[in-house]
XYZ file of C-alpha atoms in Angstrom:
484
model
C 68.091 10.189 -350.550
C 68.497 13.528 -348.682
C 66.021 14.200 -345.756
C 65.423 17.856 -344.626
C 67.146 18.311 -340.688
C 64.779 18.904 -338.038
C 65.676 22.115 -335.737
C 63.671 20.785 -332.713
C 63.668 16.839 -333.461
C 65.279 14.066 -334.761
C 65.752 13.146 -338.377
C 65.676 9.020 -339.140
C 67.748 8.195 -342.480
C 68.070 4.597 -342.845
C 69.172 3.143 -339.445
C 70.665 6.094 -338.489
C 69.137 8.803 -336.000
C 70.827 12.595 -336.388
C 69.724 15.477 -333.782
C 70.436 19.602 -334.932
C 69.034 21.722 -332.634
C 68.571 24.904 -333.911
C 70.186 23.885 -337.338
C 67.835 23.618 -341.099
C 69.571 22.066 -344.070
C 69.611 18.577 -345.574
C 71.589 15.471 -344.533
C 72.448 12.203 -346.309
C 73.677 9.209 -345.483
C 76.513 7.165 -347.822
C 77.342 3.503 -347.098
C 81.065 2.289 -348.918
C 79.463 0.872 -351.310
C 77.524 3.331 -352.646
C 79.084 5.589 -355.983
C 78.811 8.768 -354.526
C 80.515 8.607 -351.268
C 83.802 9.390 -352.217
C 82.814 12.237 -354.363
C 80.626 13.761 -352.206
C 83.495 13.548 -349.439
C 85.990 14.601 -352.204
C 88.569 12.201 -349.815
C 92.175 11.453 -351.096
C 93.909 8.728 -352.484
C 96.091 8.988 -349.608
C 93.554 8.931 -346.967
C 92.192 5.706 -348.436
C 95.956 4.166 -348.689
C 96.364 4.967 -345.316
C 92.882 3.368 -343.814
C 93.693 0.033 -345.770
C 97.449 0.586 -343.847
C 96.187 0.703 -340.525
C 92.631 -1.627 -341.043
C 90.353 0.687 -340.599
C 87.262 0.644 -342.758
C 84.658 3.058 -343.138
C 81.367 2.214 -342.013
C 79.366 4.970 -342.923
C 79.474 8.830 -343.947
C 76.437 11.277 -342.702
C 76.536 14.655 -344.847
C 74.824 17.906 -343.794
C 74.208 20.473 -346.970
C 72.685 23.497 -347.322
C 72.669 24.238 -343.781
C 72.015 27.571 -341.394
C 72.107 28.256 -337.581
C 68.833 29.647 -336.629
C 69.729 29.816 -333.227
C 73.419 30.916 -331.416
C 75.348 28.073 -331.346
C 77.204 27.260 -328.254
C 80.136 25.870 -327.532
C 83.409 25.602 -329.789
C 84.841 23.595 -332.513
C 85.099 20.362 -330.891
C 82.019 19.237 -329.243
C 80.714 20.356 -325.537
C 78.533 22.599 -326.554
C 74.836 22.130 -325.163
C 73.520 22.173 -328.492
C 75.729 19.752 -330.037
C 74.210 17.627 -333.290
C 74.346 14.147 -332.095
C 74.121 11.167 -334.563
C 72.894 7.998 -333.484
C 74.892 5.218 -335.873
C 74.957 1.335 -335.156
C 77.331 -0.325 -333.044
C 80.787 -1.952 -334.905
C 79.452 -5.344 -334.202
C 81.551 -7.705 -331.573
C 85.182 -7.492 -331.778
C 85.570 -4.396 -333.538
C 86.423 -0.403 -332.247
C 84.637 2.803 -333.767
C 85.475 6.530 -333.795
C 83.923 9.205 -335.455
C 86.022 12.021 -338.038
C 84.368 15.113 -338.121
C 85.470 17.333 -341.274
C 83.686 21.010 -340.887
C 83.062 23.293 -343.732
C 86.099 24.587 -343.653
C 88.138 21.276 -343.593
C 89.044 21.151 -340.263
C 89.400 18.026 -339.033
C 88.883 16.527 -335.384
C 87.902 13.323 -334.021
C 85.211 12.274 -331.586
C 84.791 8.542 -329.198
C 80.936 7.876 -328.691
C 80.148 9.718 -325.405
C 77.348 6.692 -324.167
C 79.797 4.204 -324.130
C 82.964 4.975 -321.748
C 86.380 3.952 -323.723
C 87.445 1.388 -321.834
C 83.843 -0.375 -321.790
C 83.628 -0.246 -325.936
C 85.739 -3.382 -326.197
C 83.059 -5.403 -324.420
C 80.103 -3.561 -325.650
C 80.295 -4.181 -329.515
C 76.898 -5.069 -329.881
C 75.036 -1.608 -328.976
C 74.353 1.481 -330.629
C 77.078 4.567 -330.210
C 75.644 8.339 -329.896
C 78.857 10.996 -331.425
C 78.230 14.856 -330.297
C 80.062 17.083 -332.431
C 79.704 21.033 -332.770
C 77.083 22.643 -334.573
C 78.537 25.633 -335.417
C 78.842 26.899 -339.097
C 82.223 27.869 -340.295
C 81.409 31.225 -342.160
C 81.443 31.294 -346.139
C 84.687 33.456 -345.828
C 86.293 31.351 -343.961
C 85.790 28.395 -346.403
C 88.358 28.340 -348.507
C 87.763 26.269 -352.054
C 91.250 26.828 -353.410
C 93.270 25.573 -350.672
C 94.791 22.058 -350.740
C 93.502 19.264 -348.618
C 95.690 16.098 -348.016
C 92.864 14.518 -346.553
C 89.177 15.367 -347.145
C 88.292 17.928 -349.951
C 84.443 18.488 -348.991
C 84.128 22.394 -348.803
C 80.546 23.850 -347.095
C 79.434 20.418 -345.961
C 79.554 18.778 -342.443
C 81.256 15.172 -342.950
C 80.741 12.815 -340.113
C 82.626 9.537 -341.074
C 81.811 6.210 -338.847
C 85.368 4.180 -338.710
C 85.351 0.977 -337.440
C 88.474 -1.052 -336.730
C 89.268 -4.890 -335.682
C 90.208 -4.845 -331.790
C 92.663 -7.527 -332.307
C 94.841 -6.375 -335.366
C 96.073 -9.720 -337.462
C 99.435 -8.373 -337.740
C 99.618 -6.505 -334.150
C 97.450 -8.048 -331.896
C 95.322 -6.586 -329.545
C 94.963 -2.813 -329.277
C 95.631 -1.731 -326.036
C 98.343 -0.084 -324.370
C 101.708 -0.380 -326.703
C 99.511 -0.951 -329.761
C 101.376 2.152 -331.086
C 104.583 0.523 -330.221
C 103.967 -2.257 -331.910
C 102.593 -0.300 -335.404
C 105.852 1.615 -335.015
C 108.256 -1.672 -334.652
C 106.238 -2.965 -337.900
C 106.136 0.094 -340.140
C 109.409 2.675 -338.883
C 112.824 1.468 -339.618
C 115.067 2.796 -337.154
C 117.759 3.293 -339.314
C 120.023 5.974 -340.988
C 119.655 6.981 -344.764
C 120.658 9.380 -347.364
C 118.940 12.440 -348.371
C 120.233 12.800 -351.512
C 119.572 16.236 -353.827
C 117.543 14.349 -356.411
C 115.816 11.889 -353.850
C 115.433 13.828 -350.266
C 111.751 13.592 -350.679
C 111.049 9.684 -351.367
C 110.303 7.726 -348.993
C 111.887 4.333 -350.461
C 115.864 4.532 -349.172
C 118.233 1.990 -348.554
C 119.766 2.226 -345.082
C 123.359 2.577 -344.131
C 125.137 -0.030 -345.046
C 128.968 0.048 -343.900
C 130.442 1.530 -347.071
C 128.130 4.242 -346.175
C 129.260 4.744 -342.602
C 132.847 5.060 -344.182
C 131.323 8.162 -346.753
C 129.482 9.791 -343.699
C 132.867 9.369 -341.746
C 135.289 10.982 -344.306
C 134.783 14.647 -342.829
C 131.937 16.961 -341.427
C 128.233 15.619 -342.224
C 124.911 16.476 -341.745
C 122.166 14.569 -339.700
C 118.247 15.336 -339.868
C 115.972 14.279 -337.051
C 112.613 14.143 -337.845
C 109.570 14.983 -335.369
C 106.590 13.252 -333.469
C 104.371 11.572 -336.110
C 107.416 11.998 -338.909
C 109.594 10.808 -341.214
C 112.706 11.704 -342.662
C 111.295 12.543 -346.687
C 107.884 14.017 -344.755
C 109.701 15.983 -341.646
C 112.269 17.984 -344.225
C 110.498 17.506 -347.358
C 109.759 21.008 -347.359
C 113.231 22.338 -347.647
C 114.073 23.834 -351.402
C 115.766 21.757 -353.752
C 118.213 25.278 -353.667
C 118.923 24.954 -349.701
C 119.106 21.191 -349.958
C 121.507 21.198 -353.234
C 123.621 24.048 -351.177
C 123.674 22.663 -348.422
C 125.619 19.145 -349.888
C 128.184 21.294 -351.151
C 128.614 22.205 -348.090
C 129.124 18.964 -346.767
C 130.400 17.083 -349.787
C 127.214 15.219 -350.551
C 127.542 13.888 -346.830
C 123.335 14.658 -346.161
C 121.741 11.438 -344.232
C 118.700 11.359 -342.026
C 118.163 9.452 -338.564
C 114.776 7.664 -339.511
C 113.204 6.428 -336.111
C 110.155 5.406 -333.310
C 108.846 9.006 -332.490
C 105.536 7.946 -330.362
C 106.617 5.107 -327.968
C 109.828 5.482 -327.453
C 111.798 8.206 -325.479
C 114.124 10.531 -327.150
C 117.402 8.930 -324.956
C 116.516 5.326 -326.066
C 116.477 7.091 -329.933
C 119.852 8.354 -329.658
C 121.184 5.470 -327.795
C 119.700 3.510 -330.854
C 121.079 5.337 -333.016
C 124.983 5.221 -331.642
C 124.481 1.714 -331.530
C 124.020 1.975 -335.792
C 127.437 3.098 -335.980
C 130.128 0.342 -336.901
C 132.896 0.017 -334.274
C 135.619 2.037 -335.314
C 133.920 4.476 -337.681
C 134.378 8.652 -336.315
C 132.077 10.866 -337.109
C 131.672 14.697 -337.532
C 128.139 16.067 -337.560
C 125.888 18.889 -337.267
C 122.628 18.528 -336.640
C 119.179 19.997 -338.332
C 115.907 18.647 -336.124
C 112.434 19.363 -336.402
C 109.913 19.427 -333.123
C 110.957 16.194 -330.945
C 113.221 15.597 -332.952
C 115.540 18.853 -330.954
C 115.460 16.492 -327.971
C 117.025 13.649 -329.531
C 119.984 15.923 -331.149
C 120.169 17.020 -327.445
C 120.837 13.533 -325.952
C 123.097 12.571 -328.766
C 124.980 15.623 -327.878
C 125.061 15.376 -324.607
C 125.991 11.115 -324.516
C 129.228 11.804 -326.719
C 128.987 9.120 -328.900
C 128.423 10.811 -332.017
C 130.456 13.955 -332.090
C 127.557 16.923 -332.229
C 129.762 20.241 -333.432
C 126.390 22.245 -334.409
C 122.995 21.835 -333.045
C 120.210 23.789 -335.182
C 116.740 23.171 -333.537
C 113.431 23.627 -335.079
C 110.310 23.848 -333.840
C 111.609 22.266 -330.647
C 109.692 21.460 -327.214
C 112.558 22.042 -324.934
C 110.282 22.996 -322.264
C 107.393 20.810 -323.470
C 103.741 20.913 -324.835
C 100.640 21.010 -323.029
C 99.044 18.861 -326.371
C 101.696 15.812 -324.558
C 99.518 15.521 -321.474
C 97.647 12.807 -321.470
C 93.824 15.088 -321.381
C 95.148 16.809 -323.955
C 95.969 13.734 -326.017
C 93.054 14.020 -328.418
C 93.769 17.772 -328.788
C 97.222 16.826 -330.069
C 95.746 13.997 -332.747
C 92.976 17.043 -333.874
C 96.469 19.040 -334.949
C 98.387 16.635 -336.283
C 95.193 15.288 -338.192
C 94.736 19.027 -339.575
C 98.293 20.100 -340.307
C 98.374 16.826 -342.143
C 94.987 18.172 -343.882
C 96.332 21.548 -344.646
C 100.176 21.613 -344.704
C 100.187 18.032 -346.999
C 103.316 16.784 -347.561
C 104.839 13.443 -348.998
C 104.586 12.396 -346.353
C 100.606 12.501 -345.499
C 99.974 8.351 -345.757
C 103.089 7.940 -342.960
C 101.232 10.693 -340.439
C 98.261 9.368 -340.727
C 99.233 5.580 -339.954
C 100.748 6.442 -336.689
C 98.002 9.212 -335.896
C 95.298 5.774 -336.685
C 97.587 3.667 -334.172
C 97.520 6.200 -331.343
C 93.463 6.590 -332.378
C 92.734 2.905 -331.605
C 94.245 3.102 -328.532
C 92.139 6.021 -327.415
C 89.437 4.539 -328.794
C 89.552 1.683 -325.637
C 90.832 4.263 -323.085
C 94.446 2.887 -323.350
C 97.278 5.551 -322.978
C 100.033 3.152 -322.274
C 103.322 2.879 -323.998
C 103.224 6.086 -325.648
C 107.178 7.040 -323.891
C 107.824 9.186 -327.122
C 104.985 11.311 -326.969
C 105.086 11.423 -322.694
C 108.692 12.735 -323.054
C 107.429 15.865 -324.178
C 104.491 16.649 -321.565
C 105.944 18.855 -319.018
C 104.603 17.534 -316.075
C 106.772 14.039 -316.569
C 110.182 13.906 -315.035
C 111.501 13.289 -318.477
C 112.102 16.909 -319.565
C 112.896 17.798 -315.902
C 116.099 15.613 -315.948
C 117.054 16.395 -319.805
C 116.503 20.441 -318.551
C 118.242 19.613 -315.103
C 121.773 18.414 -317.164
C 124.706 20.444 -318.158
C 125.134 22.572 -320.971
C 127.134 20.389 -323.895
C 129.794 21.535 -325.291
C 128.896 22.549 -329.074
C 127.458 25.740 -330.647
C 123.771 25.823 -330.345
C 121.031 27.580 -332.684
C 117.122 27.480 -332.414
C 114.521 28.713 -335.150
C 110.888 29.229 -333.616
C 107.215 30.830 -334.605
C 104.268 32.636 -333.366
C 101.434 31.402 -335.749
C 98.818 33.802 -336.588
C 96.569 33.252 -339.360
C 95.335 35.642 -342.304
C 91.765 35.989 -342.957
C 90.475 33.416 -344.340
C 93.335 30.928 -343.739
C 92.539 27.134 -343.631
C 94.249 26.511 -340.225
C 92.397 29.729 -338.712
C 89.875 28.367 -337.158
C 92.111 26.029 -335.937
C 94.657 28.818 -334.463
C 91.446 30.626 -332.869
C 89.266 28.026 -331.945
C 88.521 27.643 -328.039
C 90.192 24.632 -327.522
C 93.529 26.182 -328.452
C 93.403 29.177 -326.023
C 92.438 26.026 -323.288
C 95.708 24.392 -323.836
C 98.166 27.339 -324.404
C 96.520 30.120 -322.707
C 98.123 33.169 -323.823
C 101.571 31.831 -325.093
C 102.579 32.415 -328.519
C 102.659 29.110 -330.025
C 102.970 27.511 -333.451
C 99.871 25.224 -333.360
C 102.021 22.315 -331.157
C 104.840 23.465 -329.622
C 105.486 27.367 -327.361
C 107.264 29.775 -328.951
C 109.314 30.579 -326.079
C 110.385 27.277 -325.307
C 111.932 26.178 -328.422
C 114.817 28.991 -326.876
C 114.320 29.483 -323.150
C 113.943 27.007 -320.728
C 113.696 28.132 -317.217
C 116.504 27.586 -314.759
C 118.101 25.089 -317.781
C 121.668 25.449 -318.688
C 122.401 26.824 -321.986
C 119.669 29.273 -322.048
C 117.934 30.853 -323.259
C 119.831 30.032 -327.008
C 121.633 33.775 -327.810
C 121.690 32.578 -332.100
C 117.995 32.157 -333.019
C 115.620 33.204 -335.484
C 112.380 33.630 -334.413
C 109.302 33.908 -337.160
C 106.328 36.540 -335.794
C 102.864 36.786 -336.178
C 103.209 38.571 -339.353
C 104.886 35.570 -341.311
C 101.823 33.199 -340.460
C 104.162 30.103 -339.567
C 103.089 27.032 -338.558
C 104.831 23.694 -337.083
C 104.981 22.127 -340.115
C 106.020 25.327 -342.484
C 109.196 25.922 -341.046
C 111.410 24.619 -343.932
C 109.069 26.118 -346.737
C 110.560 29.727 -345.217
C 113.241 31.614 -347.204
C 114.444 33.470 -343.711
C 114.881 29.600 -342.679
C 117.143 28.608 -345.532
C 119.288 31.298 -345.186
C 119.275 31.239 -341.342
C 120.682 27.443 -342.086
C 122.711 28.369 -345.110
C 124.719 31.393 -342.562
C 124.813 28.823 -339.550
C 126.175 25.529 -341.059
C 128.560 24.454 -341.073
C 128.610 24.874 -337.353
């Protein structure tokens, strides 16, 4: 049963303790067992697929309704704010993790550790109570838009605070701790090659390569995707028209595969030397190349190692002078965008996003940021990108497509474009939500730029990182540059 919030106290429902200064309105509390949690929460089929995936269960739901700021709020859309709502929830109970998924009125999504309990102490302090903060700020009624689609949770004009809790040895993967990501990745990515074809691009059930299908690939010019951080082949280029995609195998006689692989814990050299170890002895190969995000640096180290012929090199989207999100303070930042471009900009590939984003959430979860090489590669503080930038130009024609993203009114990510935490991590610099706009073509002092053959998407076109492919300027752009 609803209680009314308290603006200058706390509110008890059931055994759990919620604090809104300076906020009226209503709050509930839904266990998983009761009938109306999943309606009032309006959460997806895919969401719930990918929870059982990854062993998470929910523990509870607290919903605020009907609610109003009678005092400024401070602070921004993640918490920090000095007049934060807390929620007081019980502990997981020994052996198990918790984190908190804040959905505001809008959508947005972002997720929160208990702030009384220091990460790395949570494993060994399962038997407590946690205390979440997260903002109290009210996302305006134009700003809430009730038409847009939500891959995740559908709730419009409601606060959703949902209590995950997790096992902190996973049957399957063991402990979660540093390299638990690596682990989900070796279990559930199969670092493989696979068609794309026109009538089956977007599944995500392919058989890989087998050597008949080397042979095919090898019988003239071909084209390779590379999928992103967080991707997959039928997610990362699902969003290119059945038109482009049909085109673009007459282009290459049907010869339209996809380099499926580890994006979070492993570097993008080890990727590409992965990948030329795929290829049968004896087989030659052709290719251009179409990447998305990360995915530009591993077309750049299989063009500069020379095993697999590169002729053309389109990049997307790439972080070829890093992202600030990579650093390791900025981690959570990063899994608040992923979590809400998976929210927003669904795809096919929503359960496979959130799997990894729930492996790299565990680990946070116990203060472990180890073994996450794929992700590091892009931060540009590490020496990665300083010794991929520090290399010769390869040989091979080189185009980049890039964005500034800058909402409409009324947008779903808008809040997330213009909320405080983004100017934090990107200052001033155009950016498309993840990666600087500038540095998908101009690196600094690196050889072979800045890239002279680019397309690059303003303000005006509202484009984010994962919109790239939905573009018609993009198709054509690809259609005009390929083959290379």
């Amino acid at each position: 049963m609803a209680e009314p919030l308290r603006p200058d106290g706390d509110v008890f429902v059931e055994d759990v303790v919620i604090r809104t200064p300076g906020l009226t309105g209503m709050v509930d509390v839904y266990r998983p067992t009761n009938p109306g949690m999943r309606g009032e929460e309006l959460t997806t089929e895919e969401f719930h697929e990918a929870l059982g995936d990854a062993g998470l269960a929910e523990q509870l739901s607290v919903v605020i309704s009907q609610h109003q700021e009678i005092t400024p709020t401070d602070g921004t859309r993640g918490s920090g704010g000095a007049d934060d709502i807390e929620v007081d929830v019980p502990a997981p109970g020994d052996g198990n993790g918790q984190v908190l998924l804040y959905a505001a009125e809008d959508g947005s999504l972002s997720w929160h550790l208990a702030v009384d309990v220091p990460p790395t102490e949570a494993p060994e302090r399962g038997g407590e109570r946690r205390t979440y903060r997260i903002p109290k700020a009210v996302v305006p009624r134009d700003e809430q838009d009730a038409g847009a689609h939500r891959g995740i949770v559908g709730a419009i004009g409601l606060k959703v605070l949902k209590v995950l809790v997790f096992p902190l040895v996973d049957p399957m993967l063991g402990k979660v701790g540093d390299h638990f990501a690596h682990r989900w990745e070796e279990k559930n990515r199969q670092n493989r090659v696979r068609w794309m074809p026109v009538d089956g691009y977007r599944d995500r059930d392919a058989p890989s390569f087998t050597a008949a299908d080397w042979a095919t690939f090898g019988e003239g010019r071909a084209l390779l995707l590379v999928h992103g951080t967080f991707s997959t082949p039928h997610g990362g280029f699902g969003g290119i028209p059945r038109e482009t995609m049909a085109a673009l195998h007459l282009k290459y006689d049907g010869r339209v595969a996809a380099f499926e692989h580890s994006s979070i814990s492993v570097t993008p050299k080890k990727n590409a030397e992965l990948l030329a170890g795929l290829v049968p002895d004896g087989t030659l190969l052709e290719v251009d190349l179409i990447t998305h995000s990360r995915g530009g640096l591993v077309g750049r180290e299989l063009a500069a190692a020379g095993d697999l012929p590169v002729h053309g090199l389109v990049m997307v989207a790439s972080p070829n002078a890093g992202t600030l999100l990579a650093d390791r303070k900025h981690l959570s930042d990063l899994l608040d965008r992923v979590t809400d471009l998976a929210q927003f900009v669904p795809d096919n590939g929503v359960t496979d996003t959130l799997g990894i984003v729930f492996a790299v959430v565990k680990q946070l979860a116990v203060g472990a940021v180890g073994g996450l090489d794929g992700i590091m590669a892009m931060n540009p503080a590490e020496d990665y990108l300083t010794e991929l930038n520090g290399r010769p130009a390869p040989n091979l024609v080189v185009r980049a497509v890039a964005a500034d993203y800058e909402p409409p009114h009324g947008a779903p990510l808008a809040r997330v474009a213009r909320d405080g935490a983004t100017d934090l991590v990107f200052k001033a610099a155009d950016n498309d939500l993840v990666v600087p706009t500038l540095g998908c073509w101009d690196v600094d002092g690196a050889a072979g730029f800045p890239i002279d053959e680019r397309l690059v998407l303003d303000a005006s076109k509202s484009v984010d990182h994962n919109s790239f492919f939905r573009q018609p300027e993009v198709s054509a752009n690809l259609l005009n540059w390929l083959p290379s």
